[in-house]
Short mmCIF file of N, CA, C and O in Angstrom, two decimals:
data_model
loop_
_atom_site.label_atom_id
_atom_site.label_comp_id
_atom_site.label_asym_id
_atom_site.label_seq_id
_atom_site.Cartn_x
_atom_site.Cartn_y
_atom_site.Cartn_z
N MET A 144 22.59 -38.19 72.19
CA MET A 144 21.83 -39.09 71.37
C MET A 144 20.38 -38.60 71.29
O MET A 144 19.79 -38.21 72.28
N ALA A 145 19.80 -38.64 70.13
CA ALA A 145 18.44 -38.15 69.91
C ALA A 145 17.43 -39.08 70.57
O ALA A 145 17.59 -40.31 70.57
N GLU A 146 16.40 -38.47 71.14
CA GLU A 146 15.32 -39.24 71.77
C GLU A 146 14.48 -39.92 70.70
O GLU A 146 14.08 -39.31 69.71
N VAL A 147 14.22 -41.20 70.88
CA VAL A 147 13.39 -41.96 69.94
C VAL A 147 12.01 -42.10 70.56
O VAL A 147 11.85 -42.63 71.65
N LEU A 148 10.99 -41.59 69.85
CA LEU A 148 9.63 -41.63 70.34
C LEU A 148 8.82 -42.68 69.60
O LEU A 148 9.05 -42.92 68.41
N SER A 149 7.86 -43.24 70.30
CA SER A 149 6.97 -44.20 69.67
C SER A 149 5.92 -43.47 68.83
O SER A 149 5.75 -42.25 68.95
N ILE A 150 5.22 -44.24 68.02
CA ILE A 150 4.13 -43.66 67.23
C ILE A 150 3.11 -43.00 68.15
O ILE A 150 2.65 -41.88 67.89
N GLU A 151 2.76 -43.66 69.25
CA GLU A 151 1.77 -43.12 70.18
C GLU A 151 2.25 -41.81 70.80
O GLU A 151 1.47 -40.87 70.96
N GLU A 152 3.52 -41.74 71.17
CA GLU A 152 4.08 -40.52 71.75
C GLU A 152 4.07 -39.38 70.72
O GLU A 152 3.72 -38.24 71.05
N LEU A 153 4.45 -39.70 69.50
CA LEU A 153 4.44 -38.68 68.44
C LEU A 153 3.01 -38.21 68.16
O LEU A 153 2.77 -37.01 68.00
N ARG A 154 2.07 -39.13 68.13
CA ARG A 154 0.67 -38.76 67.92
C ARG A 154 0.16 -37.91 69.08
O ARG A 154 -0.64 -36.99 68.87
N GLY A 155 0.60 -38.21 70.28
CA GLY A 155 0.24 -37.38 71.44
C GLY A 155 0.74 -35.96 71.28
O GLY A 155 0.02 -35.00 71.58
N ARG A 156 1.97 -35.82 70.80
CA ARG A 156 2.51 -34.48 70.53
C ARG A 156 1.69 -33.76 69.45
O ARG A 156 1.40 -32.58 69.56
N ILE A 157 1.34 -34.51 68.43
CA ILE A 157 0.53 -33.92 67.35
C ILE A 157 -0.82 -33.46 67.91
O ILE A 157 -1.29 -32.36 67.56
N ASP A 158 -1.43 -34.25 68.77
CA ASP A 158 -2.71 -33.86 69.37
C ASP A 158 -2.60 -32.55 70.16
O ASP A 158 -3.46 -31.68 70.07
N VAL A 159 -1.52 -32.42 70.92
CA VAL A 159 -1.29 -31.19 71.70
C VAL A 159 -1.11 -30.01 70.75
O VAL A 159 -1.70 -28.93 70.95
N ILE A 160 -0.34 -30.19 69.71
CA ILE A 160 -0.12 -29.13 68.72
C ILE A 160 -1.44 -28.77 68.03
O ILE A 160 -1.74 -27.58 67.84
N ASP A 161 -2.23 -29.79 67.68
CA ASP A 161 -3.53 -29.52 67.05
C ASP A 161 -4.41 -28.68 67.96
O ASP A 161 -5.07 -27.74 67.50
N ASP A 162 -4.43 -29.00 69.26
CA ASP A 162 -5.22 -28.21 70.20
C ASP A 162 -4.75 -26.76 70.24
O ASP A 162 -5.55 -25.83 70.27
N GLN A 163 -3.43 -26.57 70.21
CA GLN A 163 -2.87 -25.22 70.20
C GLN A 163 -3.25 -24.48 68.92
O GLN A 163 -3.60 -23.30 68.96
N LEU A 164 -3.19 -25.20 67.79
CA LEU A 164 -3.56 -24.59 66.51
C LEU A 164 -5.03 -24.15 66.51
O LEU A 164 -5.35 -23.06 66.04
N VAL A 165 -5.90 -25.00 67.05
CA VAL A 165 -7.33 -24.65 67.09
C VAL A 165 -7.53 -23.38 67.93
O VAL A 165 -8.26 -22.47 67.52
N ARG A 166 -6.88 -23.31 69.07
CA ARG A 166 -6.99 -22.10 69.90
C ARG A 166 -6.47 -20.87 69.16
O ARG A 166 -7.12 -19.82 69.13
N LEU A 167 -5.31 -20.99 68.55
CA LEU A 167 -4.72 -19.86 67.83
C LEU A 167 -5.57 -19.44 66.63
O LEU A 167 -5.73 -18.25 66.36
N LEU A 168 -6.11 -20.42 65.91
CA LEU A 168 -6.97 -20.09 64.77
C LEU A 168 -8.21 -19.34 65.24
O LEU A 168 -8.65 -18.39 64.58
N ASN A 169 -8.77 -19.74 66.37
CA ASN A 169 -9.94 -19.04 66.89
C ASN A 169 -9.60 -17.62 67.33
O ASN A 169 -10.38 -16.70 67.11
N VAL A 170 -8.44 -17.43 67.93
CA VAL A 170 -8.00 -16.09 68.29
C VAL A 170 -7.80 -15.25 67.03
O VAL A 170 -8.23 -14.09 66.95
N ARG A 171 -7.19 -15.84 66.01
CA ARG A 171 -6.96 -15.12 64.75
C ARG A 171 -8.29 -14.72 64.11
O ARG A 171 -8.46 -13.58 63.67
N VAL A 172 -9.24 -15.64 64.06
CA VAL A 172 -10.54 -15.33 63.45
C VAL A 172 -11.29 -14.31 64.28
O VAL A 172 -11.97 -13.43 63.72
N ALA A 173 -11.18 -14.36 65.59
CA ALA A 173 -11.82 -13.34 66.43
C ALA A 173 -11.26 -11.96 66.10
O ALA A 173 -12.02 -10.98 66.02
N CYS A 174 -9.97 -11.86 65.87
CA CYS A 174 -9.36 -10.58 65.44
C CYS A 174 -9.91 -10.17 64.08
O CYS A 174 -10.24 -8.99 63.87
N ALA A 175 -10.02 -11.12 63.16
CA ALA A 175 -10.54 -10.82 61.83
C ALA A 175 -11.99 -10.35 61.90
O ALA A 175 -12.39 -9.44 61.16
N VAL A 176 -12.78 -10.96 62.78
CA VAL A 176 -14.18 -10.54 62.95
C VAL A 176 -14.23 -9.09 63.44
O VAL A 176 -15.04 -8.30 62.96
N GLU A 177 -13.35 -8.75 64.36
CA GLU A 177 -13.31 -7.36 64.85
C GLU A 177 -12.87 -6.41 63.73
O GLU A 177 -13.42 -5.31 63.58
N VAL A 178 -11.90 -6.82 62.93
CA VAL A 178 -11.50 -6.01 61.77
C VAL A 178 -12.70 -5.85 60.84
O VAL A 178 -12.97 -4.75 60.34
N GLY A 179 -13.43 -6.94 60.63
CA GLY A 179 -14.62 -6.88 59.78
C GLY A 179 -15.67 -5.91 60.32
O GLY A 179 -16.31 -5.17 59.56
N ARG A 180 -15.84 -5.90 61.65
CA ARG A 180 -16.78 -4.96 62.26
C ARG A 180 -16.36 -3.52 61.99
O ARG A 180 -17.17 -2.67 61.61
N LEU A 181 -15.07 -3.26 62.13
CA LEU A 181 -14.56 -1.92 61.88
C LEU A 181 -14.68 -1.55 60.41
O LEU A 181 -15.00 -0.40 60.07
N LYS A 182 -14.43 -2.51 59.52
CA LYS A 182 -14.61 -2.26 58.08
C LYS A 182 -16.07 -1.91 57.79
O LYS A 182 -16.35 -0.98 57.04
N HIS A 183 -16.98 -2.67 58.39
CA HIS A 183 -18.42 -2.44 58.19
C HIS A 183 -18.80 -1.03 58.64
O HIS A 183 -19.51 -0.31 57.91
N GLU A 184 -18.31 -0.64 59.82
CA GLU A 184 -18.59 0.71 60.33
C GLU A 184 -18.04 1.79 59.41
O GLU A 184 -18.63 2.86 59.28
N ALA A 185 -16.90 1.52 58.79
CA ALA A 185 -16.25 2.49 57.90
C ALA A 185 -16.76 2.40 56.47
O ALA A 185 -16.33 3.17 55.61
N GLY A 186 -17.66 1.44 56.21
CA GLY A 186 -18.18 1.28 54.85
C GLY A 186 -17.19 0.66 53.89
O GLY A 186 -17.30 0.86 52.67
N LEU A 187 -16.25 -0.10 54.42
CA LEU A 187 -15.23 -0.74 53.58
C LEU A 187 -15.65 -2.17 53.25
O LEU A 187 -16.35 -2.81 54.04
N PRO A 188 -15.22 -2.68 52.10
CA PRO A 188 -15.56 -4.07 51.75
C PRO A 188 -14.80 -5.06 52.63
O PRO A 188 -13.69 -4.78 53.07
N ILE A 189 -15.42 -6.22 52.86
CA ILE A 189 -14.76 -7.28 53.62
C ILE A 189 -13.53 -7.77 52.86
O ILE A 189 -12.44 -7.88 53.42
N TYR A 190 -13.69 -8.04 51.58
CA TYR A 190 -12.57 -8.56 50.77
C TYR A 190 -11.66 -7.43 50.36
O TYR A 190 -12.08 -6.48 49.69
N GLN A 191 -10.39 -7.52 50.78
CA GLN A 191 -9.38 -6.53 50.42
C GLN A 191 -8.16 -7.28 49.88
O GLN A 191 -7.29 -7.71 50.63
N PRO A 192 -8.13 -7.43 48.55
CA PRO A 192 -7.08 -8.27 47.94
C PRO A 192 -5.66 -7.80 48.22
O PRO A 192 -4.75 -8.64 48.32
N ASP A 193 -5.45 -6.50 48.38
CA ASP A 193 -4.09 -6.02 48.67
C ASP A 193 -3.61 -6.53 50.03
O ASP A 193 -2.46 -6.96 50.18
N ARG A 194 -4.51 -6.50 51.02
CA ARG A 194 -4.14 -6.99 52.35
C ARG A 194 -3.90 -8.51 52.31
O ARG A 194 -2.95 -9.02 52.91
N GLU A 195 -4.76 -9.21 51.59
CA GLU A 195 -4.59 -10.66 51.47
C GLU A 195 -3.23 -10.99 50.84
O GLU A 195 -2.52 -11.87 51.31
N ALA A 196 -2.87 -10.28 49.80
CA ALA A 196 -1.57 -10.49 49.14
C ALA A 196 -0.43 -10.21 50.11
O ALA A 196 0.57 -10.95 50.13
N GLN A 197 -0.57 -9.17 50.93
CA GLN A 197 0.44 -8.85 51.94
C GLN A 197 0.64 -10.01 52.90
O GLN A 197 1.78 -10.41 53.18
N VAL A 198 -0.46 -10.54 53.41
CA VAL A 198 -0.39 -11.66 54.36
C VAL A 198 0.25 -12.87 53.71
O VAL A 198 1.15 -13.50 54.28
N LEU A 199 -0.19 -13.21 52.51
CA LEU A 199 0.36 -14.38 51.82
C LEU A 199 1.84 -14.21 51.51
O LEU A 199 2.61 -15.17 51.66
N ASN A 200 2.24 -13.03 51.12
CA ASN A 200 3.67 -12.79 50.86
C ASN A 200 4.48 -12.91 52.15
O ASN A 200 5.59 -13.47 52.14
N ARG A 201 3.92 -12.40 53.27
CA ARG A 201 4.62 -12.47 54.55
C ARG A 201 4.80 -13.91 55.00
O ARG A 201 5.90 -14.31 55.40
N VAL A 202 3.73 -14.73 54.91
CA VAL A 202 3.86 -16.13 55.36
C VAL A 202 4.71 -16.94 54.39
O VAL A 202 5.40 -17.87 54.81
N ARG A 203 4.69 -16.59 53.11
CA ARG A 203 5.56 -17.26 52.14
C ARG A 203 7.03 -17.03 52.52
O ARG A 203 7.83 -17.96 52.55
N LYS A 204 7.36 -15.78 52.85
CA LYS A 204 8.73 -15.45 53.24
C LYS A 204 9.10 -16.13 54.54
O LYS A 204 10.18 -16.71 54.67
N ALA A 205 8.19 -16.10 55.52
CA ALA A 205 8.47 -16.73 56.81
C ALA A 205 8.71 -18.23 56.64
O ALA A 205 9.64 -18.79 57.24
N ALA A 206 7.90 -18.87 55.82
CA ALA A 206 8.08 -20.31 55.58
C ALA A 206 9.39 -20.59 54.86
O ALA A 206 10.09 -21.56 55.17
N GLY A 207 9.73 -19.74 53.91
CA GLY A 207 10.99 -19.90 53.19
C GLY A 207 12.19 -19.72 54.10
O GLY A 207 13.16 -20.47 54.04
N ASP A 208 12.10 -18.71 55.00
CA ASP A 208 13.19 -18.46 55.95
C ASP A 208 13.34 -19.62 56.93
O ASP A 208 14.45 -19.97 57.32
N LEU A 209 12.22 -20.20 57.33
CA LEU A 209 12.25 -21.31 58.29
C LEU A 209 12.84 -22.57 57.67
O LEU A 209 13.53 -23.33 58.33
N ALA A 210 12.58 -22.77 56.39
CA ALA A 210 13.07 -23.94 55.66
C ALA A 210 12.71 -25.25 56.36
O ALA A 210 13.52 -26.16 56.47
N GLY A 211 11.45 -25.33 56.81
CA GLY A 211 10.96 -26.56 57.43
C GLY A 211 10.47 -27.53 56.38
O GLY A 211 10.64 -27.32 55.18
N PRO A 212 9.84 -28.60 56.82
CA PRO A 212 9.36 -29.60 55.87
C PRO A 212 8.21 -29.12 55.00
O PRO A 212 7.98 -29.68 53.92
N LEU A 213 7.47 -28.10 55.45
CA LEU A 213 6.42 -27.53 54.59
C LEU A 213 7.04 -26.52 53.64
O LEU A 213 7.77 -25.63 54.07
N THR A 214 6.74 -26.65 52.37
CA THR A 214 7.25 -25.66 51.41
C THR A 214 6.52 -24.34 51.62
O THR A 214 5.43 -24.29 52.20
N ALA A 215 7.10 -23.28 51.10
CA ALA A 215 6.47 -21.97 51.19
C ALA A 215 5.10 -21.99 50.52
O ALA A 215 4.13 -21.41 51.02
N GLU A 216 5.01 -22.67 49.39
CA GLU A 216 3.73 -22.72 48.67
C GLU A 216 2.68 -23.53 49.44
O GLU A 216 1.50 -23.21 49.39
N ALA A 217 3.10 -24.56 50.16
CA ALA A 217 2.16 -25.32 51.00
C ALA A 217 1.61 -24.43 52.11
O ALA A 217 0.41 -24.45 52.39
N VAL A 218 2.48 -23.64 52.71
CA VAL A 218 2.04 -22.71 53.76
C VAL A 218 1.08 -21.68 53.18
O VAL A 218 0.06 -21.36 53.79
N VAL A 219 1.36 -21.19 52.00
CA VAL A 219 0.46 -20.23 51.35
C VAL A 219 -0.91 -20.87 51.13
O VAL A 219 -1.95 -20.25 51.41
N ARG A 220 -0.96 -22.11 50.66
CA ARG A 220 -2.25 -22.77 50.45
C ARG A 220 -3.03 -22.91 51.76
O ARG A 220 -4.24 -22.70 51.80
N ILE A 221 -2.33 -23.24 52.84
CA ILE A 221 -2.98 -23.34 54.15
C ILE A 221 -3.55 -21.98 54.55
O ILE A 221 -4.70 -21.88 55.00
N PHE A 222 -2.77 -20.93 54.37
CA PHE A 222 -3.23 -19.59 54.74
C PHE A 222 -4.34 -19.09 53.84
O PHE A 222 -5.20 -18.33 54.29
N GLU A 223 -4.35 -19.50 52.60
CA GLU A 223 -5.47 -19.13 51.73
C GLU A 223 -6.78 -19.67 52.33
O GLU A 223 -7.80 -18.97 52.35
N ARG A 224 -6.74 -20.87 52.82
CA ARG A 224 -7.93 -21.47 53.44
C ARG A 224 -8.28 -20.76 54.74
O ARG A 224 -9.46 -20.49 55.02
N ILE A 225 -7.28 -20.46 55.56
CA ILE A 225 -7.52 -19.74 56.81
C ILE A 225 -8.15 -18.39 56.52
O ILE A 225 -9.13 -17.99 57.18
N ILE A 226 -7.64 -17.68 55.53
CA ILE A 226 -8.18 -16.37 55.16
C ILE A 226 -9.61 -16.51 54.65
O ILE A 226 -10.48 -15.70 54.99
N ASP A 227 -9.88 -17.54 53.84
CA ASP A 227 -11.25 -17.78 53.36
C ASP A 227 -12.22 -17.94 54.52
O ASP A 227 -13.31 -17.37 54.53
N GLU A 228 -11.83 -18.74 55.51
CA GLU A 228 -12.70 -18.98 56.66
C GLU A 228 -12.84 -17.73 57.52
O GLU A 228 -13.92 -17.45 58.06
N ALA A 229 -11.78 -16.97 57.65
CA ALA A 229 -11.85 -15.71 58.41
C ALA A 229 -12.78 -14.73 57.71
O ALA A 229 -13.58 -14.05 58.37
N ARG A 230 -12.70 -14.67 56.39
CA ARG A 230 -13.59 -13.78 55.63
C ARG A 230 -15.05 -14.21 55.79
O ARG A 230 -15.94 -13.39 55.97
N ARG A 231 -15.28 -15.52 55.78
CA ARG A 231 -16.64 -16.04 55.99
C ARG A 231 -17.15 -15.62 57.37
O ARG A 231 -18.30 -15.21 57.53
N ALA A 232 -16.29 -15.72 58.38
CA ALA A 232 -16.67 -15.33 59.74
C ALA A 232 -16.93 -13.82 59.82
O ALA A 232 -17.87 -13.39 60.50
N GLU A 233 -16.12 -13.03 59.12
CA GLU A 233 -16.34 -11.58 59.08
C GLU A 233 -17.72 -11.27 58.51
O GLU A 233 -18.46 -10.44 59.04
N ARG A 234 -18.05 -11.93 57.40
CA ARG A 234 -19.35 -11.69 56.76
C ARG A 234 -20.50 -12.13 57.67
O ARG A 234 -21.50 -11.45 57.79
N ALA A 235 -20.35 -13.30 58.29
CA ALA A 235 -21.39 -13.81 59.18
C ALA A 235 -21.59 -12.87 60.36
O ALA A 235 -22.72 -12.61 60.77
N ALA A 236 -20.52 -12.34 60.89
CA ALA A 236 -20.62 -11.43 62.04
C ALA A 236 -21.23 -10.09 61.66
O ALA A 236 -21.91 -9.46 62.46
N SER A 237 -21.00 -9.66 60.42
CA SER A 237 -21.56 -8.37 59.99
C SER A 237 -23.03 -8.49 59.63
O SER A 237 -23.74 -7.50 59.54
N ASP A 238 -23.51 -9.75 59.44
CA ASP A 238 -24.91 -10.00 59.16
C ASP A 238 -25.37 -11.17 60.03
O ASP A 238 -25.54 -12.28 59.54
N PRO A 239 -25.57 -10.92 61.34
CA PRO A 239 -25.85 -12.01 62.27
C PRO A 239 -27.10 -12.80 61.93
O PRO A 239 -27.20 -13.97 62.26
N GLY A 240 -28.07 -12.21 61.25
CA GLY A 240 -29.27 -12.94 60.88
C GLY A 240 -29.04 -13.96 59.79
O GLY A 240 -29.81 -14.88 59.59
N ASP A 241 -27.91 -13.82 59.10
CA ASP A 241 -27.59 -14.71 57.97
C ASP A 241 -27.08 -16.06 58.42
O ASP A 241 -27.39 -17.09 57.83
N SER A 242 -26.26 -16.09 59.48
CA SER A 242 -25.65 -17.35 59.90
C SER A 242 -25.40 -17.33 61.40
O SER A 242 -24.53 -16.59 61.85
N PRO A 243 -26.14 -18.14 62.18
CA PRO A 243 -25.96 -18.13 63.61
C PRO A 243 -24.63 -18.74 64.09
O PRO A 243 -24.13 -18.39 65.12
N THR A 244 -24.06 -19.65 63.32
CA THR A 244 -22.83 -20.32 63.71
C THR A 244 -21.76 -20.06 62.67
O THR A 244 -21.92 -20.41 61.51
N ILE A 245 -20.66 -19.49 63.11
CA ILE A 245 -19.55 -19.18 62.20
C ILE A 245 -18.86 -20.49 61.82
O ILE A 245 -18.59 -21.33 62.66
N GLY A 246 -18.58 -20.64 60.52
CA GLY A 246 -17.82 -21.78 60.05
C GLY A 246 -18.67 -22.93 59.52
O GLY A 246 -18.13 -23.92 59.09
N GLU A 247 -19.97 -22.81 59.59
CA GLU A 247 -20.82 -23.89 59.05
C GLU A 247 -21.37 -23.51 57.71
O GLU A 247 -21.49 -22.39 57.36
#
């Protein structure tokens, strides 16, 4: 028989998942900042549409394969925002005098 959880218990689970997502997003952006540093050293532009398309296609496929409650297009929209914020952090890190706090 399936376990029946209360609203409070479900919200508690959501809070734990949110905390995990925040940690993972920060790890992801830290990787993107390092990629941005390497791009800067190599004289490459921060925005690379081919790579962005690759990532979006990969997460679209992963979401479609998972067949969860989020549609593939919903996952793509979420990742578009994640990529936008990662790109902002890359730019901020490559020009530290421009923005002391990433994400503001």
